Amino acid sequence: MALFKDVVEAFIASREFDKATLTRLAFWVEVIGEKEIAAITADDIDAALVRLAERGRLKAGRRATVSVGQPLAGSTVNRHLTQAGSVFKHAKRLKLVPRTFIAPTRGIERIPERPDPERYLRPEEVARLIAVARVVDRRWKKMLALITVAYHTGMRVGSILAVRGKDVDLDAGTITVPRTKNGDPITAALSAGALAELRRLPKVGPEALVFGNRDGRRYHYTPLWRRITEEARLPGRVFHELRHGHGYELARAGVSQQLIMASMGHKTLAASQRYAHASIADKKAVIERVFG
């Protein structure tokens, strides 16, 4: 039976990884590398994460990395967990574990993360997610439309999942949410791409959920989303970053903050102010390129 460290070596050889990913993989090799991959339990994973949290943040010293006495962010711990899961998935691909094998990372609860308004999905990252969703989503067959609508409208995923047949007007090219997080209704304009994806979905009645499951109930998209982000080499990214990406793309295109507010359903200027950084960064890039 293959050892965990051997599977990691095969995983690293299969593609290129950045330094941060290799560092996370090195941590797992250090703590469970000598264990047979099929014998690793959820308790082993949990104990390793506790050890990681207790170690805290590191910095490079003269001879070795040393702890700086500061706790790790929840997102960092979660990325380590996701990274371990990718190794077990690779072992399954290589048929080093039985087909019925369930990765011990699956039952581990993730640490709540503080939302980062500066974290958003770039166009090239969204393109990767769409490419993967097109292949991976073989059962629900609505994730491609969900991603496209979310990115092109800036609507919250909860609002989109609550949309019913009567709320979508394909002729007018609009989608309406009767009640948003802010308590107000909002009507979003649909791009040609979003309209095309919505037209590909099965037709539903006026009261039926457009993005419901086969039984017509609300679909739990998170497991499928997590799989897609991992396959797209974007582990740990959350769906809400599509909304932030929408705001940044509007700002980058020179759209006024008032229109960004209207598009995203913001009540205050401060809420849309964060996206101004994107357009400022682009202006700086132009000035540096032209004037040096």
PDB file of C-alpha atoms in Angstrom:
ATOM      1  CA  MET A   1       0.000   0.000   0.000  1.00  0.00           C
ATOM      2  CA  ALA A   2       1.322   3.460  -0.898  1.00  0.00           C
ATOM      3  CA  LEU A   3       2.525   5.841   1.772  1.00  0.00           C
ATOM      4  CA  PHE A   4       1.091   9.350   1.917  1.00  0.00           C
ATOM      5  CA  LYS A   5       4.491  10.879   1.092  1.00  0.00           C
ATOM      6  CA  ASP A   6       4.758   8.732  -2.053  1.00  0.00           C
ATOM      7  CA  VAL A   7       1.375   9.923  -3.283  1.00  0.00           C
ATOM      8  CA  VAL A   8       2.453  13.528  -2.638  1.00  0.00           C
ATOM      9  CA  GLU A   9       5.585  12.974  -4.738  1.00  0.00           C
ATOM     10  CA  ALA A  10       3.465  11.582  -7.572  1.00  0.00           C
ATOM     11  CA  PHE A  11       1.028  14.484  -7.195  1.00  0.00           C
ATOM     12  CA  ILE A  12       3.821  17.069  -7.418  1.00  0.00           C
ATOM     13  CA  ALA A  13       5.236  15.321 -10.484  1.00  0.00           C
ATOM     14  CA  SER A  14       1.862  15.476 -12.249  1.00  0.00           C
ATOM     15  CA  ARG A  15       1.716  19.272 -12.599  1.00  0.00           C
ATOM     16  CA  GLU A  16       3.355  22.558 -11.607  1.00  0.00           C
ATOM     17  CA  PHE A  17       2.582  24.070  -8.202  1.00  0.00           C
ATOM     18  CA  ASP A  18       3.370  27.425  -6.665  1.00  0.00           C
ATOM     19  CA  LYS A  19       5.560  27.795  -3.592  1.00  0.00           C
ATOM     20  CA  ALA A  20       2.611  28.171  -1.197  1.00  0.00           C
ATOM     21  CA  THR A  21       1.067  24.908  -2.380  1.00  0.00           C
ATOM     22  CA  LEU A  22       4.376  23.060  -2.051  1.00  0.00           C
ATOM     23  CA  THR A  23       4.755  24.434   1.481  1.00  0.00           C
ATOM     24  CA  ARG A  24       1.328  23.109   2.447  1.00  0.00           C
ATOM     25  CA  LEU A  25       2.107  19.725   0.938  1.00  0.00           C
ATOM     26  CA  ALA A  26       5.415  19.652   2.841  1.00  0.00           C
ATOM     27  CA  PHE A  27       3.521  20.172   6.097  1.00  0.00           C
ATOM     28  CA  TRP A  28       1.350  17.138   5.440  1.00  0.00           C
ATOM     29  CA  VAL A  29       4.352  15.017   4.498  1.00  0.00           C
ATOM     30  CA  GLU A  30       5.962  16.046   7.774  1.00  0.00           C
ATOM     31  CA  VAL A  31       3.007  15.026   9.945  1.00  0.00           C
ATOM     32  CA  ILE A  32       1.502  12.000   8.156  1.00  0.00           C
ATOM     33  CA  GLY A  33       3.957  11.225   5.365  1.00  0.00           C
ATOM     34  CA  GLU A  34       4.952   7.807   6.737  1.00  0.00           C
ATOM     35  CA  LYS A  35       1.374   6.562   7.084  1.00  0.00           C
ATOM     36  CA  GLU A  36      -0.300   4.349   4.508  1.00  0.00           C
ATOM     37  CA  ILE A  37      -2.729   6.565   2.645  1.00  0.00           C
ATOM     38  CA  ALA A  38      -5.710   4.255   3.058  1.00  0.00           C
ATOM     39  CA  ALA A  39      -5.088   3.958   6.804  1.00  0.00           C
ATOM     40  CA  ILE A  40      -5.178   7.688   7.557  1.00  0.00           C
ATOM     41  CA  THR A  41      -8.205   8.646   9.632  1.00  0.00           C
ATOM     42  CA  ALA A  42     -10.172  11.814  10.297  1.00  0.00           C
ATOM     43  CA  ASP A  43      -8.572  11.854  13.757  1.00  0.00           C
ATOM     44  CA  ASP A  44      -5.127  11.961  12.105  1.00  0.00           C
ATOM     45  CA  ILE A  45      -6.194  14.927   9.986  1.00  0.00           C
ATOM     46  CA  ASP A  46      -7.789  16.693  12.937  1.00  0.00           C
ATOM     47  CA  ALA A  47      -4.688  16.196  15.106  1.00  0.00           C
ATOM     48  CA  ALA A  48      -2.499  17.587  12.324  1.00  0.00           C
ATOM     49  CA  LEU A  49      -4.672  20.681  11.992  1.00  0.00           C
ATOM     50  CA  VAL A  50      -4.517  21.226  15.754  1.00  0.00           C
ATOM     51  CA  ARG A  51      -0.728  21.003  15.527  1.00  0.00           C
ATOM     52  CA  LEU A  52      -0.767  23.477  12.641  1.00  0.00           C
ATOM     53  CA  ALA A  53      -2.917  25.944  14.575  1.00  0.00           C
ATOM     54  CA  GLU A  54      -0.742  25.649  17.687  1.00  0.00           C
ATOM     55  CA  ARG A  55       2.401  26.255  15.641  1.00  0.00           C
ATOM     56  CA  GLY A  56       1.003  29.530  14.307  1.00  0.00           C
ATOM     57  CA  ARG A  57       2.577  31.720  11.667  1.00  0.00           C
ATOM     58  CA  LEU A  58       6.174  31.181  10.586  1.00  0.00           C
ATOM     59  CA  LYS A  59       8.888  33.402   9.197  1.00  0.00           C
ATOM     60  CA  ALA A  60      12.178  32.562   7.563  1.00  0.00           C
ATOM     61  CA  GLY A  61      15.145  32.613   9.935  1.00  0.00           C
ATOM     62  CA  ARG A  62      18.866  32.344   9.206  1.00  0.00           C
ATOM     63  CA  ARG A  63      18.921  28.569   9.424  1.00  0.00           C
ATOM     64  CA  ALA A  64      15.261  27.573   9.618  1.00  0.00           C
ATOM     65  CA  THR A  65      11.738  28.902   9.780  1.00  0.00           C
ATOM     66  CA  VAL A  66      10.631  30.026  13.226  1.00  0.00           C
ATOM     67  CA  SER A  67       7.273  30.770  14.822  1.00  0.00           C
ATOM     68  CA  VAL A  68       6.376  34.450  15.204  1.00  0.00           C
ATOM     69  CA  GLY A  69       3.879  33.764  17.978  1.00  0.00           C
ATOM     70  CA  GLN A  70       0.853  34.830  15.952  1.00  0.00           C
ATOM     71  CA  PRO A  71      -2.166  32.635  15.176  1.00  0.00           C
ATOM     72  CA  LEU A  72      -2.886  31.400  11.676  1.00  0.00           C
ATOM     73  CA  ALA A  73      -5.861  32.810   9.825  1.00  0.00           C
ATOM     74  CA  GLY A  74      -8.790  30.446   9.454  1.00  0.00           C
ATOM     75  CA  SER A  75      -8.387  30.627   5.680  1.00  0.00           C
ATOM     76  CA  THR A  76      -4.811  29.322   5.986  1.00  0.00           C
ATOM     77  CA  VAL A  77      -5.900  26.304   8.027  1.00  0.00           C
ATOM     78  CA  ASN A  78      -8.720  25.657   5.562  1.00  0.00           C
ATOM     79  CA  ARG A  79      -6.301  25.758   2.624  1.00  0.00           C
ATOM     80  CA  HIS A  80      -4.152  23.139   4.325  1.00  0.00           C
ATOM     81  CA  LEU A  81      -7.230  20.957   4.741  1.00  0.00           C
ATOM     82  CA  THR A  82      -8.179  21.401   1.088  1.00  0.00           C
ATOM     83  CA  GLN A  83      -4.618  20.571   0.050  1.00  0.00           C
ATOM     84  CA  ALA A  84      -4.685  17.301   1.955  1.00  0.00           C
ATOM     85  CA  GLY A  85      -7.975  16.471   0.258  1.00  0.00           C
ATOM     86  CA  SER A  86      -6.380  16.985  -3.155  1.00  0.00           C
ATOM     87  CA  VAL A  87      -3.767  14.329  -2.323  1.00  0.00           C
ATOM     88  CA  PHE A  88      -6.442  11.783  -1.427  1.00  0.00           C
ATOM     89  CA  LYS A  89      -8.257  12.630  -4.647  1.00  0.00           C
ATOM     90  CA  HIS A  90      -5.045  12.023  -6.600  1.00  0.00           C
ATOM     91  CA  ALA A  91      -4.621   8.669  -4.864  1.00  0.00           C
ATOM     92  CA  LYS A  92      -8.097   7.718  -6.052  1.00  0.00           C
ATOM     93  CA  ARG A  93      -7.225   8.785  -9.597  1.00  0.00           C
ATOM     94  CA  LEU A  94      -4.181   6.518  -9.490  1.00  0.00           C
ATOM     95  CA  LYS A  95      -6.335   3.698  -8.050  1.00  0.00           C
ATOM     96  CA  LEU A  96      -4.170   3.473  -4.952  1.00  0.00           C
ATOM     97  CA  VAL A  97      -7.283   3.288  -2.769  1.00  0.00           C
ATOM     98  CA  PRO A  98     -10.585   1.436  -3.292  1.00  0.00           C
ATOM     99  CA  ARG A  99     -13.320   3.127  -5.335  1.00  0.00           C
ATOM    100  CA  THR A 100     -15.461   3.272  -2.197  1.00  0.00           C
ATOM    101  CA  PHE A 101     -12.716   5.069  -0.255  1.00  0.00           C
ATOM    102  CA  ILE A 102     -13.888   8.255   1.450  1.00  0.00           C
ATOM    103  CA  ALA A 103     -11.166  10.817   2.117  1.00  0.00           C
ATOM    104  CA  PRO A 104     -10.746  11.480   5.865  1.00  0.00           C
ATOM    105  CA  THR A 105     -10.740  15.206   5.120  1.00  0.00           C
ATOM    106  CA  ARG A 106     -14.409  15.183   4.121  1.00  0.00           C
ATOM    107  CA  GLY A 107     -15.830  15.122   7.625  1.00  0.00           C
ATOM    108  CA  ILE A 108     -13.582  17.833   9.031  1.00  0.00           C
ATOM    109  CA  GLU A 109     -15.375  21.080   9.819  1.00  0.00           C
ATOM    110  CA  ARG A 110     -13.791  24.160   8.308  1.00  0.00           C
ATOM    111  CA  ILE A 111     -12.890  27.212  10.349  1.00  0.00           C
ATOM    112  CA  PRO A 112     -15.140  30.226   9.670  1.00  0.00           C
ATOM    113  CA  GLU A 113     -13.276  32.808   7.605  1.00  0.00           C
ATOM    114  CA  ARG A 114     -13.524  36.566   7.827  1.00  0.00           C
ATOM    115  CA  PRO A 115     -14.792  37.919   4.504  1.00  0.00           C
ATOM    116  CA  ASP A 116     -12.067  39.726   2.594  1.00  0.00           C
ATOM    117  CA  PRO A 117     -13.505  42.512   0.418  1.00  0.00           C
ATOM    118  CA  GLU A 118     -10.236  42.703  -1.513  1.00  0.00           C
ATOM    119  CA  ARG A 119     -10.474  39.063  -2.554  1.00  0.00           C
ATOM    120  CA  TYR A 120     -12.247  38.547  -5.832  1.00  0.00           C
ATOM    121  CA  LEU A 121     -12.200  36.244  -8.839  1.00  0.00           C
ATOM    122  CA  ARG A 122     -10.427  37.593 -11.912  1.00  0.00           C
ATOM    123  CA  PRO A 123     -11.809  37.039 -15.444  1.00  0.00           C
ATOM    124  CA  GLU A 124      -9.216  34.372 -16.217  1.00  0.00           C
ATOM    125  CA  GLU A 125     -10.098  32.552 -12.989  1.00  0.00           C
ATOM    126  CA  VAL A 126     -13.806  32.674 -13.794  1.00  0.00           C
ATOM    127  CA  ALA A 127     -12.998  31.258 -17.234  1.00  0.00           C
ATOM    128  CA  ARG A 128     -11.235  28.319 -15.559  1.00  0.00           C
ATOM    129  CA  LEU A 129     -14.207  27.717 -13.265  1.00  0.00           C
ATOM    130  CA  ILE A 130     -16.590  27.764 -16.224  1.00  0.00           C
ATOM    131  CA  ALA A 131     -14.416  25.350 -18.204  1.00  0.00           C
ATOM    132  CA  VAL A 132     -14.347  22.901 -15.293  1.00  0.00           C
ATOM    133  CA  ALA A 133     -18.060  23.301 -14.490  1.00  0.00           C
ATOM    134  CA  ARG A 134     -18.932  22.465 -18.086  1.00  0.00           C
ATOM    135  CA  VAL A 135     -17.254  19.057 -17.685  1.00  0.00           C
ATOM    136  CA  VAL A 136     -17.773  18.245 -14.001  1.00  0.00           C
ATOM    137  CA  ASP A 137     -21.450  19.139 -13.504  1.00  0.00           C
ATOM    138  CA  ARG A 138     -23.043  16.110 -15.154  1.00  0.00           C
ATOM    139  CA  ARG A 139     -25.996  15.633 -12.793  1.00  0.00           C
ATOM    140  CA  TRP A 140     -27.405  19.020 -11.787  1.00  0.00           C
ATOM    141  CA  LYS A 141     -26.359  20.676 -15.072  1.00  0.00           C
ATOM    142  CA  LYS A 142     -27.040  24.188 -13.794  1.00  0.00           C
ATOM    143  CA  MET A 143     -23.712  25.243 -12.269  1.00  0.00           C
ATOM    144  CA  LEU A 144     -22.483  26.792 -15.507  1.00  0.00           C
ATOM    145  CA  ALA A 145     -25.549  29.039 -15.591  1.00  0.00           C
ATOM    146  CA  LEU A 146     -25.286  29.802 -11.864  1.00  0.00           C
ATOM    147  CA  ILE A 147     -21.657  30.931 -12.178  1.00  0.00           C
ATOM    148  CA  THR A 148     -22.350  33.000 -15.295  1.00  0.00           C
ATOM    149  CA  VAL A 149     -25.417  34.737 -13.854  1.00  0.00           C
ATOM    150  CA  ALA A 150     -23.629  35.446 -10.557  1.00  0.00           C
ATOM    151  CA  TYR A 151     -20.551  36.918 -12.250  1.00  0.00           C
ATOM    152  CA  HIS A 152     -22.411  38.913 -14.895  1.00  0.00           C
ATOM    153  CA  THR A 153     -25.079  40.367 -12.570  1.00  0.00           C
ATOM    154  CA  GLY A 154     -23.242  40.631  -9.243  1.00  0.00           C
ATOM    155  CA  MET A 155     -26.231  39.087  -7.478  1.00  0.00           C
ATOM    156  CA  ARG A 156     -25.747  37.159  -4.246  1.00  0.00           C
ATOM    157  CA  VAL A 157     -25.937  33.398  -4.626  1.00  0.00           C
ATOM    158  CA  GLY A 158     -28.769  33.185  -2.091  1.00  0.00           C
ATOM    159  CA  SER A 159     -30.819  35.583  -4.187  1.00  0.00           C
ATOM    160  CA  ILE A 160     -30.147  33.661  -7.400  1.00  0.00           C
ATOM    161  CA  LEU A 161     -31.074  30.324  -5.837  1.00  0.00           C
ATOM    162  CA  ALA A 162     -34.389  31.853  -4.711  1.00  0.00           C
ATOM    163  CA  VAL A 163     -35.306  33.046  -8.216  1.00  0.00           C
ATOM    164  CA  ARG A 164     -38.487  31.500  -9.633  1.00  0.00           C
ATOM    165  CA  GLY A 165     -39.680  31.153 -13.198  1.00  0.00           C
ATOM    166  CA  LYS A 166     -41.834  34.287 -12.985  1.00  0.00           C
ATOM    167  CA  ASP A 167     -38.776  36.337 -11.951  1.00  0.00           C
ATOM    168  CA  VAL A 168     -36.893  35.751 -15.216  1.00  0.00           C
ATOM    169  CA  ASP A 169     -37.877  37.643 -18.359  1.00  0.00           C
ATOM    170  CA  LEU A 170     -35.801  36.265 -21.206  1.00  0.00           C
ATOM    171  CA  ASP A 171     -37.419  38.591 -23.746  1.00  0.00           C
ATOM    172  CA  ALA A 172     -36.631  41.713 -21.720  1.00  0.00           C
ATOM    173  CA  GLY A 173     -33.279  40.283 -20.618  1.00  0.00           C
ATOM    174  CA  THR A 174     -33.862  40.801 -16.899  1.00  0.00           C
ATOM    175  CA  ILE A 175     -33.918  38.824 -13.678  1.00  0.00           C
ATOM    176  CA  THR A 176     -35.747  40.133 -10.618  1.00  0.00           C
ATOM    177  CA  VAL A 177     -35.247  39.334  -6.947  1.00  0.00           C
ATOM    178  CA  PRO A 178     -38.363  40.361  -4.973  1.00  0.00           C
ATOM    179  CA  ARG A 179     -36.424  40.718  -1.740  1.00  0.00           C
ATOM    180  CA  THR A 180     -32.643  41.009  -1.392  1.00  0.00           C
ATOM    181  CA  LYS A 181     -30.408  40.883   1.683  1.00  0.00           C
ATOM    182  CA  ASN A 182     -31.009  44.615   2.067  1.00  0.00           C
ATOM    183  CA  GLY A 183     -34.764  44.031   2.076  1.00  0.00           C
ATOM    184  CA  ASP A 184     -35.405  45.741  -1.252  1.00  0.00           C
ATOM    185  CA  PRO A 185     -36.271  44.236  -4.642  1.00  0.00           C
ATOM    186  CA  ILE A 186     -33.713  44.459  -7.436  1.00  0.00           C
ATOM    187  CA  THR A 187     -33.910  43.864 -11.167  1.00  0.00           C
ATOM    188  CA  ALA A 188     -30.643  42.947 -12.855  1.00  0.00           C
ATOM    189  CA  ALA A 189     -29.835  43.213 -16.543  1.00  0.00           C
ATOM    190  CA  LEU A 190     -28.755  39.944 -18.134  1.00  0.00           C
ATOM    191  CA  SER A 191     -25.787  39.794 -20.490  1.00  0.00           C
ATOM    192  CA  ALA A 192     -25.957  37.840 -23.728  1.00  0.00           C
ATOM    193  CA  GLY A 193     -23.869  35.124 -22.087  1.00  0.00           C
ATOM    194  CA  ALA A 194     -26.134  34.878 -19.050  1.00  0.00           C
ATOM    195  CA  LEU A 195     -29.231  34.804 -21.271  1.00  0.00           C
ATOM    196  CA  ALA A 196     -27.740  32.007 -23.355  1.00  0.00           C
ATOM    197  CA  GLU A 197     -27.052  29.887 -20.273  1.00  0.00           C
ATOM    198  CA  LEU A 198     -30.532  30.503 -18.831  1.00  0.00           C
ATOM    199  CA  ARG A 199     -32.137  29.493 -22.125  1.00  0.00           C
ATOM    200  CA  ARG A 200     -30.286  26.180 -21.957  1.00  0.00           C
ATOM    201  CA  LEU A 201     -31.900  25.323 -18.617  1.00  0.00           C
ATOM    202  CA  PRO A 202     -35.083  23.222 -18.501  1.00  0.00           C
ATOM    203  CA  LYS A 203     -38.218  25.364 -18.569  1.00  0.00           C
ATOM    204  CA  VAL A 204     -39.978  25.689 -15.216  1.00  0.00           C
ATOM    205  CA  GLY A 205     -43.355  26.974 -14.081  1.00  0.00           C
ATOM    206  CA  PRO A 206     -43.883  30.489 -12.715  1.00  0.00           C
ATOM    207  CA  GLU A 207     -43.575  29.380  -9.076  1.00  0.00           C
ATOM    208  CA  ALA A 208     -40.823  26.783  -9.561  1.00  0.00           C
ATOM    209  CA  LEU A 209     -37.208  27.486  -8.604  1.00  0.00           C
ATOM    210  CA  VAL A 210     -35.072  28.104 -11.667  1.00  0.00           C
ATOM    211  CA  PHE A 211     -32.020  26.669  -9.890  1.00  0.00           C
ATOM    212  CA  GLY A 212     -33.835  24.000  -7.878  1.00  0.00           C
ATOM    213  CA  ASN A 213     -32.825  20.356  -7.597  1.00  0.00           C
ATOM    214  CA  ARG A 214     -34.607  17.472  -9.326  1.00  0.00           C
ATOM    215  CA  ASP A 215     -37.310  17.523  -6.662  1.00  0.00           C
ATOM    216  CA  GLY A 216     -37.859  21.240  -7.106  1.00  0.00           C
ATOM    217  CA  ARG A 217     -36.298  22.141  -3.783  1.00  0.00           C
ATOM    218  CA  ARG A 218     -33.395  24.498  -3.107  1.00  0.00           C
ATOM    219  CA  TYR A 219     -30.134  23.020  -4.365  1.00  0.00           C
ATOM    220  CA  HIS A 220     -27.125  22.741  -2.036  1.00  0.00           C
ATOM    221  CA  TYR A 221     -24.409  23.890  -4.386  1.00  0.00           C
ATOM    222  CA  THR A 222     -21.434  23.985  -1.990  1.00  0.00           C
ATOM    223  CA  PRO A 223     -20.041  20.425  -2.508  1.00  0.00           C
ATOM    224  CA  LEU A 224     -20.143  20.826  -6.291  1.00  0.00           C
ATOM    225  CA  TRP A 225     -18.630  24.313  -6.085  1.00  0.00           C
ATOM    226  CA  ARG A 226     -15.821  23.028  -3.872  1.00  0.00           C
ATOM    227  CA  ARG A 227     -15.031  20.268  -6.344  1.00  0.00           C
ATOM    228  CA  ILE A 228     -14.993  22.717  -9.236  1.00  0.00           C
ATOM    229  CA  THR A 229     -12.668  25.158  -7.447  1.00  0.00           C
ATOM    230  CA  GLU A 230     -10.260  22.357  -6.584  1.00  0.00           C
ATOM    231  CA  GLU A 231     -10.213  21.038 -10.152  1.00  0.00           C
ATOM    232  CA  ALA A 232      -9.690  24.596 -11.427  1.00  0.00           C
ATOM    233  CA  ARG A 233      -6.674  24.979  -9.094  1.00  0.00           C
ATOM    234  CA  LEU A 234      -8.540  27.568  -7.009  1.00  0.00           C
ATOM    235  CA  PRO A 235      -9.018  25.690  -3.720  1.00  0.00           C
ATOM    236  CA  GLY A 236     -10.630  27.595  -0.887  1.00  0.00           C
ATOM    237  CA  ARG A 237     -12.226  30.246  -3.089  1.00  0.00           C
ATOM    238  CA  VAL A 238     -15.819  31.053  -2.170  1.00  0.00           C
ATOM    239  CA  PHE A 239     -18.786  31.705  -4.441  1.00  0.00           C
ATOM    240  CA  HIS A 240     -19.255  35.238  -3.105  1.00  0.00           C
ATOM    241  CA  GLU A 241     -15.986  36.221  -4.794  1.00  0.00           C
ATOM    242  CA  LEU A 242     -17.874  36.150  -8.100  1.00  0.00           C
ATOM    243  CA  ARG A 243     -19.930  39.077  -6.792  1.00  0.00           C
ATOM    244  CA  HIS A 244     -16.768  40.964  -5.821  1.00  0.00           C
ATOM    245  CA  GLY A 245     -15.300  40.132  -9.234  1.00  0.00           C
ATOM    246  CA  HIS A 246     -18.349  41.682 -10.885  1.00  0.00           C
ATOM    247  CA  GLY A 247     -17.833  44.911  -8.934  1.00  0.00           C
ATOM    248  CA  TYR A 248     -14.138  45.102  -9.747  1.00  0.00           C
ATOM    249  CA  GLU A 249     -14.748  44.512 -13.453  1.00  0.00           C
ATOM    250  CA  LEU A 250     -17.297  47.336 -13.529  1.00  0.00           C
ATOM    251  CA  ALA A 251     -14.817  49.654 -11.802  1.00  0.00           C
ATOM    252  CA  ARG A 252     -12.035  48.577 -14.151  1.00  0.00           C
ATOM    253  CA  ALA A 253     -14.249  49.457 -17.115  1.00  0.00           C
ATOM    254  CA  GLY A 254     -14.743  52.973 -15.751  1.00  0.00           C
ATOM    255  CA  VAL A 255     -18.332  52.534 -14.559  1.00  0.00           C
ATOM    256  CA  SER A 256     -19.380  55.172 -12.015  1.00  0.00           C
ATOM    257  CA  GLN A 257     -19.849  54.216  -8.379  1.00  0.00           C
ATOM    258  CA  GLN A 258     -23.521  55.158  -8.642  1.00  0.00           C
ATOM    259  CA  LEU A 259     -24.037  52.578 -11.381  1.00  0.00           C
ATOM    260  CA  ILE A 260     -22.002  50.006  -9.457  1.00  0.00           C
ATOM    261  CA  MET A 261     -24.263  50.627  -6.469  1.00  0.00           C
ATOM    262  CA  ALA A 262     -27.336  50.132  -8.643  1.00  0.00           C
ATOM    263  CA  SER A 263     -25.972  46.991 -10.281  1.00  0.00           C
ATOM    264  CA  MET A 264     -25.033  45.340  -6.999  1.00  0.00           C
ATOM    265  CA  GLY A 265     -27.917  46.570  -4.882  1.00  0.00           C
ATOM    266  CA  HIS A 266     -25.756  48.565  -2.468  1.00  0.00           C
ATOM    267  CA  LYS A 267     -27.503  51.109  -0.276  1.00  0.00           C
ATOM    268  CA  THR A 268     -24.390  53.053   0.705  1.00  0.00           C
ATOM    269  CA  LEU A 269     -21.519  54.531  -1.277  1.00  0.00           C
ATOM    270  CA  ALA A 270     -19.062  52.948   1.169  1.00  0.00           C
ATOM    271  CA  ALA A 271     -20.156  49.478   0.113  1.00  0.00           C
ATOM    272  CA  SER A 272     -19.160  50.106  -3.505  1.00  0.00           C
ATOM    273  CA  GLN A 273     -16.109  52.234  -2.615  1.00  0.00           C
ATOM    274  CA  ARG A 274     -13.911  49.129  -2.325  1.00  0.00           C
ATOM    275  CA  TYR A 275     -14.165  48.502  -6.050  1.00  0.00           C
ATOM    276  CA  ALA A 276     -12.666  51.897  -6.893  1.00  0.00           C
ATOM    277  CA  HIS A 277      -9.248  50.460  -6.036  1.00  0.00           C
ATOM    278  CA  ALA A 278      -9.389  48.362  -9.186  1.00  0.00           C
ATOM    279  CA  SER A 279      -9.800  51.342 -11.511  1.00  0.00           C
ATOM    280  CA  ILE A 280      -7.112  53.309  -9.640  1.00  0.00           C
ATOM    281  CA  ALA A 281      -4.696  50.396 -10.006  1.00  0.00           C
ATOM    282  CA  ASP A 282      -5.392  50.284 -13.743  1.00  0.00           C
ATOM    283  CA  LYS A 283      -4.801  54.046 -14.040  1.00  0.00           C
ATOM    284  CA  LYS A 284      -1.458  53.683 -12.251  1.00  0.00           C
ATOM    285  CA  ALA A 285      -0.473  50.901 -14.627  1.00  0.00           C
ATOM    286  CA  VAL A 286      -1.250  53.116 -17.634  1.00  0.00           C
ATOM    287  CA  ILE A 287       0.679  56.099 -16.207  1.00  0.00           C
ATOM    288  CA  GLU A 288       3.711  53.915 -15.456  1.00  0.00           C
ATOM    289  CA  ARG A 289       3.611  52.364 -18.920  1.00  0.00           C
ATOM    290  CA  VAL A 290       3.284  55.695 -20.747  1.00  0.00           C
ATOM    291  CA  PHE A 291       5.366  57.994 -18.581  1.00  0.00           C
ATOM    292  CA  GLY A 292       7.711  55.547 -16.870  1.00  0.00           C
TER     293      GLY A 292
END
